[in-house]
Amino acid sequence: MKKRIIATLLVAAMSTSLLTACRDSSDRGATKDVAETGYSAEEAVKDFEFGELNDVEKDYVIEMGYFSCDHMVGAIIGEKAGIYEALGLKVNVTKSGETLKALTSGSMDVGYTGVEGAIRSVNQGAPFFIAAANHMGGSMYLVASNEIENAQDLIGKTISMTQTPDIDPAYLTWQEEIGFDTDPSKYTIVNMGQQDAMFALKAGQIDAFRCCDPYASIAEFEGFGHILATDWAAADVSAESDYNDWGLCCVYAMNTEFSEKCPELARRLIYAHHLAVKFMYEHPYNAAMMFADGFDVDPYVALRTMYMKTVAEGRTITWKFTDENVDSFLNYYTQFPQIPEEEIPLIKDRNTLISSDVLEAANIEDFQTYIKEEIDPVIPLGTTFEDWYNIAKEIDGISDEEAVDITDTATPYLNENLK
């Protein structure tokens, strides 16, 4: 008999005692003043062709949302690095698990959100469109307790996951890759938010959960769990895959009415998004510390997460998307005939869902050319975590005394066999 538990699991009570999982970053390092790292937002925007603001735009306060996932860190960097200010933008940045709902209701002008939710919402008439990419490849993790060594060890265990792994592309992929049994009757399934599931794993109340970072990195950093498998939201990709083979995962969404009423602000926002992405590649140490501050995690966790997103897993943080990226994401579902059509986020109208008009109006450079010319010579794919950490310190002028000590915390596999 399938066991179904709607998990409360006393998470609220646990949170007080388990807050060591999310630490004040000030105890192990903090964001260095941006000016001291040699970064100038004013210099970064000097090539942008500013247009005139209309009457609506002059005093407009932009509502921007993101939720607690490493894919969404661009919102924080735009604020903390002074990019919004340098572009003359007044932005109210809100971290919220309700970002997609706010975009759907029209109460947010722009937001970082997942592509699947965006597709389903726009199909139902939500008033926003995908204006730029944000993250490729998914990188959602199956995190298990240290007692779980393989997929077979999960049989009969309690897992925070979908009630229907037998028609979910992530679990079907893991079935092929690690032998995960997708029969839901084999598990006690609970329904929990990612942070709550992390707390529950640490407390020993569940045995595994699916999440994005920083939760996987926290589990490995604190030693109460490990990554058993990774979901790329695309079929057969790796860090060195062709760009078009990646599936579009998370997107920069923009309210349609806002883009029409405030075309100049829309241009500036897209330019700001691309500069925030560049900051992650060009100032990785300080970007990680901004992540630590904004997400209230240990600085080591933030460093590890930034490294995973920009090196270990490929150049997955981006502003560019192609039709092929969308097709690769859809193929992630359609490759499995057992997934019913109603469970596949098929696109009703691509012209309604996706528009590159604002991206093109902002005259933004090509992402792949930028990576090849500016980033690959400095931090090539295959760079180990330790080497990346040393390069990142040097770039931002971080002394050994200021830097987060990774000597005893670097996850060993991050320094092995990266190619």
XYZ file of C-alpha atoms in Angstrom:
419
model
C 0.000 0.000 0.000
C 1.379 3.372 -1.007
C 2.174 5.490 1.989
C 1.353 9.160 1.596
C 2.204 11.688 4.264
C 1.569 15.394 3.978
C 4.593 16.389 5.912
C 4.439 18.766 8.739
C 7.038 16.712 10.640
C 7.315 19.401 13.247
C 9.486 21.432 10.891
C 8.595 24.680 12.588
C 9.748 23.261 15.889
C 12.925 21.887 14.333
C 13.887 25.137 12.668
C 14.928 26.815 15.900
C 17.339 24.066 16.860
C 18.648 23.518 13.345
C 19.421 27.059 12.298
C 23.102 26.216 12.276
C 22.397 25.053 8.722
C 21.954 28.686 7.685
C 24.611 30.753 9.385
C 25.387 34.421 9.588
C 28.109 34.827 7.001
C 29.852 37.448 9.126
C 31.416 34.746 11.294
C 33.545 33.325 8.464
C 33.935 36.183 6.020
C 31.687 38.740 4.366
C 31.257 40.667 1.159
C 34.244 42.865 0.473
C 33.420 46.416 -0.516
C 32.764 46.271 -4.251
C 34.985 49.262 -4.951
C 37.926 47.484 -3.305
C 37.648 44.583 -5.739
C 38.234 46.907 -8.675
C 34.638 46.675 -9.859
C 32.838 49.848 -10.860
C 29.180 49.614 -11.833
C 29.478 52.999 -13.503
C 32.329 51.680 -15.635
C 30.362 48.513 -16.397
C 27.434 50.483 -17.840
C 29.505 52.975 -19.844
C 28.815 51.232 -23.159
C 25.070 51.123 -22.613
C 23.124 53.549 -24.783
C 20.722 55.225 -22.383
C 17.383 56.234 -23.830
C 14.952 58.858 -22.574
C 12.529 57.892 -19.833
C 8.860 58.592 -20.463
C 6.607 60.148 -17.814
C 5.562 56.774 -16.412
C 9.154 55.583 -16.110
C 10.703 58.589 -14.351
C 9.513 57.741 -10.852
C 8.620 54.112 -11.391
C 9.672 51.621 -8.687
C 10.240 48.206 -10.235
C 9.035 45.173 -8.306
C 11.448 42.260 -8.767
C 11.124 38.801 -7.237
C 13.262 35.717 -6.829
C 13.037 32.658 -4.615
C 15.496 30.784 -2.461
C 17.455 28.874 -5.078
C 20.982 29.383 -6.319
C 19.700 29.836 -9.870
C 18.209 33.179 -8.826
C 21.224 34.979 -7.338
C 21.391 37.571 -10.149
C 18.703 39.631 -8.417
C 20.900 40.062 -5.348
C 24.045 40.881 -7.308
C 22.298 43.557 -9.348
C 21.432 45.262 -6.078
C 24.592 44.675 -4.041
C 27.031 45.456 -6.868
C 25.316 48.794 -7.557
C 24.256 47.802 -11.071
C 20.629 48.887 -10.714
C 21.655 52.244 -9.320
C 24.236 52.816 -12.060
C 21.527 52.225 -14.653
C 19.163 54.662 -12.961
C 16.787 51.912 -11.830
C 14.692 51.989 -8.675
C 14.235 48.294 -7.861
C 12.488 46.719 -4.903
C 14.007 43.221 -4.689
C 11.956 40.608 -2.830
C 12.904 37.024 -2.015
C 9.670 35.078 -2.068
C 8.415 31.588 -2.730
C 5.400 33.298 -4.298
C 7.338 34.959 -7.139
C 5.592 32.967 -9.863
C 2.180 33.772 -8.379
C 3.128 37.457 -8.203
C 4.196 37.435 -11.850
C 0.942 35.697 -12.736
C -1.166 38.218 -10.822
C 0.789 41.136 -12.311
C 1.967 42.410 -8.927
C 5.620 41.927 -9.949
C 7.205 43.524 -12.995
C 10.114 41.109 -13.373
C 11.177 37.936 -11.664
C 13.517 34.979 -11.685
C 11.488 31.776 -11.950
C 11.492 28.223 -13.284
C 10.681 27.594 -16.940
C 8.151 24.813 -16.302
C 6.026 27.018 -14.060
C 6.386 29.878 -16.529
C 5.149 27.732 -19.428
C 2.138 26.435 -17.530
C 1.217 29.909 -16.259
C 1.492 31.640 -19.633
C -0.507 28.812 -21.216
C -3.289 29.799 -18.814
C -3.055 33.484 -19.682
C -0.492 34.844 -17.193
C 0.587 38.355 -18.323
C 4.337 37.837 -18.620
C 6.907 36.467 -21.067
C 10.417 35.020 -20.977
C 12.721 37.937 -21.744
C 16.079 36.244 -21.137
C 17.608 33.031 -19.899
C 18.973 32.737 -16.400
C 20.071 29.154 -15.872
C 20.575 26.107 -18.055
C 20.519 22.456 -17.189
C 18.428 22.213 -14.069
C 21.036 21.043 -11.564
C 18.475 19.733 -9.108
C 19.922 17.190 -6.722
C 18.792 13.991 -5.024
C 20.338 14.361 -1.579
C 20.437 11.362 0.747
C 21.574 10.690 4.296
C 25.066 9.300 4.692
C 23.661 5.845 5.417
C 22.269 5.691 1.872
C 25.006 4.548 -0.492
C 22.973 3.798 -3.619
C 19.471 3.915 -5.051
C 18.625 0.438 -3.777
C 19.228 1.619 -0.208
C 16.311 4.033 -0.622
C 13.714 1.268 -0.951
C 11.314 1.467 1.979
C 12.704 4.840 3.091
C 11.030 8.214 3.622
C 11.702 10.672 0.798
C 10.538 14.206 0.132
C 9.594 14.025 -3.543
C 6.737 14.004 -6.013
C 3.913 11.540 -5.381
C 4.333 10.299 -8.955
C 8.012 9.529 -9.609
C 6.903 6.971 -12.212
C 5.892 9.808 -14.583
C 8.455 12.421 -13.553
C 11.404 12.931 -15.949
C 13.941 13.486 -13.172
C 13.211 10.184 -11.460
C 12.892 8.349 -14.769
C 16.328 9.687 -15.689
C 17.702 8.545 -12.344
C 16.130 5.160 -12.976
C 18.374 4.853 -16.027
C 21.449 6.395 -14.432
C 21.546 5.037 -10.892
C 18.794 2.408 -10.816
C 16.260 4.484 -8.868
C 13.017 2.492 -8.537
C 10.209 4.796 -9.718
C 7.412 2.706 -8.174
C 5.940 5.125 -5.576
C 4.637 2.247 -3.450
C 8.246 1.422 -2.558
C 8.628 4.575 -0.438
C 7.032 6.687 2.229
C 6.565 9.920 0.288
C 6.342 13.270 2.009
C 5.617 16.681 0.562
C 7.929 19.359 1.929
C 9.593 22.573 0.863
C 13.293 22.262 0.111
C 14.559 24.055 3.205
C 12.181 22.151 5.466
C 13.267 18.888 3.845
C 16.900 19.778 4.520
C 16.078 20.342 8.200
C 14.162 17.052 8.290
C 17.101 15.148 6.755
C 19.431 16.624 9.327
C 17.039 15.624 12.117
C 16.854 12.071 10.756
C 13.137 12.310 10.014
C 13.546 11.660 6.281
C 16.164 9.767 4.309
C 16.388 11.796 1.100
C 14.989 14.818 -0.728
C 15.190 16.598 -4.075
C 16.429 20.191 -4.108
C 18.441 22.901 -5.785
C 21.321 24.596 -4.024
C 22.193 25.925 -1.486
C 20.509 22.999 0.283
C 22.610 20.239 -1.297
C 25.801 22.144 -0.562
C 24.704 22.761 3.041
C 24.083 19.043 3.517
C 27.515 18.126 2.182
C 29.271 20.980 3.983
C 27.752 20.116 7.357
C 28.191 16.411 6.721
C 24.661 15.138 7.260
C 23.980 14.206 3.632
C 25.447 13.771 0.187
C 24.416 14.186 -3.448
C 23.306 10.849 -4.844
C 22.260 12.092 -8.325
C 21.872 15.272 -10.355
C 18.989 16.263 -12.625
C 19.942 18.394 -15.650
C 16.449 19.076 -17.085
C 17.749 17.809 -20.425
C 18.814 14.497 -21.890
C 22.463 13.439 -22.157
C 24.249 16.657 -21.185
C 27.461 17.342 -19.309
C 29.625 20.343 -18.472
C 31.176 20.251 -21.940
C 27.954 19.745 -23.939
C 27.114 21.979 -26.876
C 25.219 25.050 -25.708
C 22.068 24.177 -27.639
C 21.881 20.714 -26.062
C 21.133 22.181 -22.656
C 17.544 22.531 -21.524
C 16.324 25.939 -20.425
C 15.792 25.707 -16.669
C 15.245 29.086 -15.020
C 14.297 32.297 -16.746
C 14.122 36.053 -16.395
C 10.431 36.804 -16.806
C 8.924 40.226 -17.496
C 5.391 41.535 -17.222
C 4.005 42.241 -20.699
C 2.205 45.467 -19.782
C 5.294 46.749 -17.954
C 7.495 46.165 -21.010
C 5.035 48.131 -23.155
C 4.540 51.030 -20.753
C 8.174 51.219 -19.652
C 10.288 50.180 -22.659
C 13.405 52.027 -21.515
C 13.272 50.560 -18.013
C 12.792 47.141 -19.600
C 15.958 47.637 -21.680
C 17.922 48.717 -18.632
C 16.683 45.778 -16.569
C 17.792 43.257 -19.168
C 21.161 44.971 -19.383
C 21.391 44.833 -15.580
C 20.599 41.118 -15.637
C 23.403 40.457 -18.112
C 25.860 42.518 -16.025
C 24.890 40.559 -12.893
C 25.646 37.325 -14.737
C 28.997 38.717 -15.887
C 29.787 39.708 -12.302
C 29.443 36.053 -11.244
C 32.022 34.997 -13.803
C 34.367 37.971 -13.421
C 34.183 38.475 -9.638
C 33.335 34.998 -8.367
C 34.582 35.404 -4.817
C 32.619 38.548 -4.115
C 29.595 37.157 -5.954
C 29.713 34.174 -3.607
C 29.853 36.431 -0.558
C 26.814 38.325 -1.870
C 25.119 34.953 -2.180
C 26.062 34.163 1.428
C 24.627 37.459 2.654
C 21.473 37.299 0.564
C 20.673 33.645 1.243
C 21.970 33.583 4.834
C 24.282 30.632 4.294
C 27.830 29.874 5.334
C 30.369 31.524 3.008
C 31.890 28.144 2.155
C 28.493 26.952 0.945
C 28.209 30.081 -1.207
C 31.676 29.607 -2.702
C 30.957 25.978 -3.493
C 27.616 26.862 -5.055
C 29.079 29.621 -7.237
C 31.804 27.247 -8.393
C 29.283 24.533 -9.267
C 27.170 26.902 -11.366
C 29.962 28.566 -13.313
C 32.619 25.853 -13.643
C 31.954 22.317 -12.390
C 28.566 21.933 -14.084
C 29.449 24.094 -17.078
C 28.606 27.709 -17.822
C 25.046 27.193 -16.666
C 24.336 30.755 -15.503
C 23.565 32.768 -18.642
C 21.422 35.387 -20.335
C 21.159 33.695 -23.718
C 18.486 31.241 -24.799
C 17.703 29.612 -28.145
C 14.784 27.689 -29.595
C 16.989 24.604 -29.309
C 17.282 25.126 -25.529
C 13.499 25.155 -25.285
C 13.277 22.050 -27.478
C 15.870 20.293 -25.308
C 13.807 21.047 -22.215
C 10.648 19.681 -23.838
C 12.533 16.588 -25.028
C 13.431 16.015 -21.397
C 9.747 15.048 -20.981
C 8.848 13.616 -24.379
C 11.767 11.133 -24.362
C 9.711 9.099 -21.883
C 6.534 7.672 -23.496
C 5.120 6.782 -20.082
C 4.663 10.473 -19.198
C 1.067 11.454 -20.123
C 0.697 14.436 -22.433
C -1.188 16.394 -19.783
C 1.880 16.148 -17.534
C 4.190 17.656 -20.166
C 4.557 21.463 -20.131
C 3.812 21.836 -23.839
C 3.856 25.392 -25.170
C 0.623 26.727 -26.591
C 2.167 29.747 -28.325
C 5.924 30.379 -28.413
C 5.453 33.968 -29.541
C 3.427 34.672 -26.422
C 5.748 32.794 -24.090
C 9.125 33.948 -25.416
C 10.326 37.256 -26.793
C 13.895 38.331 -27.455
C 12.789 41.852 -28.389
C 13.936 43.478 -25.142
C 17.191 41.527 -25.135
C 17.923 42.674 -28.667
C 16.892 46.262 -27.906
C 19.428 46.326 -25.065
C 22.158 45.388 -27.581
C 23.742 42.789 -25.328
C 26.863 40.890 -26.365
C 26.769 37.217 -27.318
C 27.143 34.995 -24.248
C 29.215 32.239 -25.841
C 31.636 34.712 -27.400
C 31.984 36.461 -24.045
C 32.762 33.182 -22.260
C 35.255 32.076 -24.905
C 37.148 35.375 -25.010
C 36.910 36.637 -21.425
C 36.355 33.701 -19.067
C 37.838 30.537 -20.593
C 41.419 31.927 -20.582
C 41.136 32.805 -16.875
C 39.010 29.992 -15.432
C 38.690 27.149 -17.957
C 36.231 24.293 -17.604
C 37.862 21.537 -15.585
C 39.381 23.920 -13.029
C 39.264 22.283 -9.611
C 37.477 23.914 -6.692
C 40.732 24.681 -4.903
C 42.286 26.278 -7.987
C 39.092 28.231 -8.696
C 39.090 29.467 -5.097
C 42.669 30.735 -5.405
C 41.957 32.451 -8.734
C 38.790 33.991 -7.308
C 40.705 35.393 -4.328
C 43.320 36.907 -6.604
C 40.733 38.499 -8.903
C 38.970 40.283 -6.052
C 42.098 41.068 -4.032
C 41.120 38.847 -1.109
C 44.022 38.213 1.245
C 44.537 34.854 2.928
C 43.624 36.501 6.232
C 40.321 37.790 4.799
C 39.431 34.683 2.867
C 37.124 31.884 3.922
C 39.275 28.898 4.946
C 38.342 25.897 2.796
C 41.138 23.646 4.012
C 38.949 21.372 6.112
C 35.696 21.842 4.252
C 36.421 21.420 0.556
C 34.363 18.492 -0.713
C 37.077 16.105 -1.977
C 35.322 15.080 -5.200
C 35.283 18.698 -6.387
C 39.026 18.437 -6.822
C 39.011 15.148 -8.698
C 38.341 14.022 -12.259
C 36.574 17.203 -13.331
C 37.318 16.559 -16.992
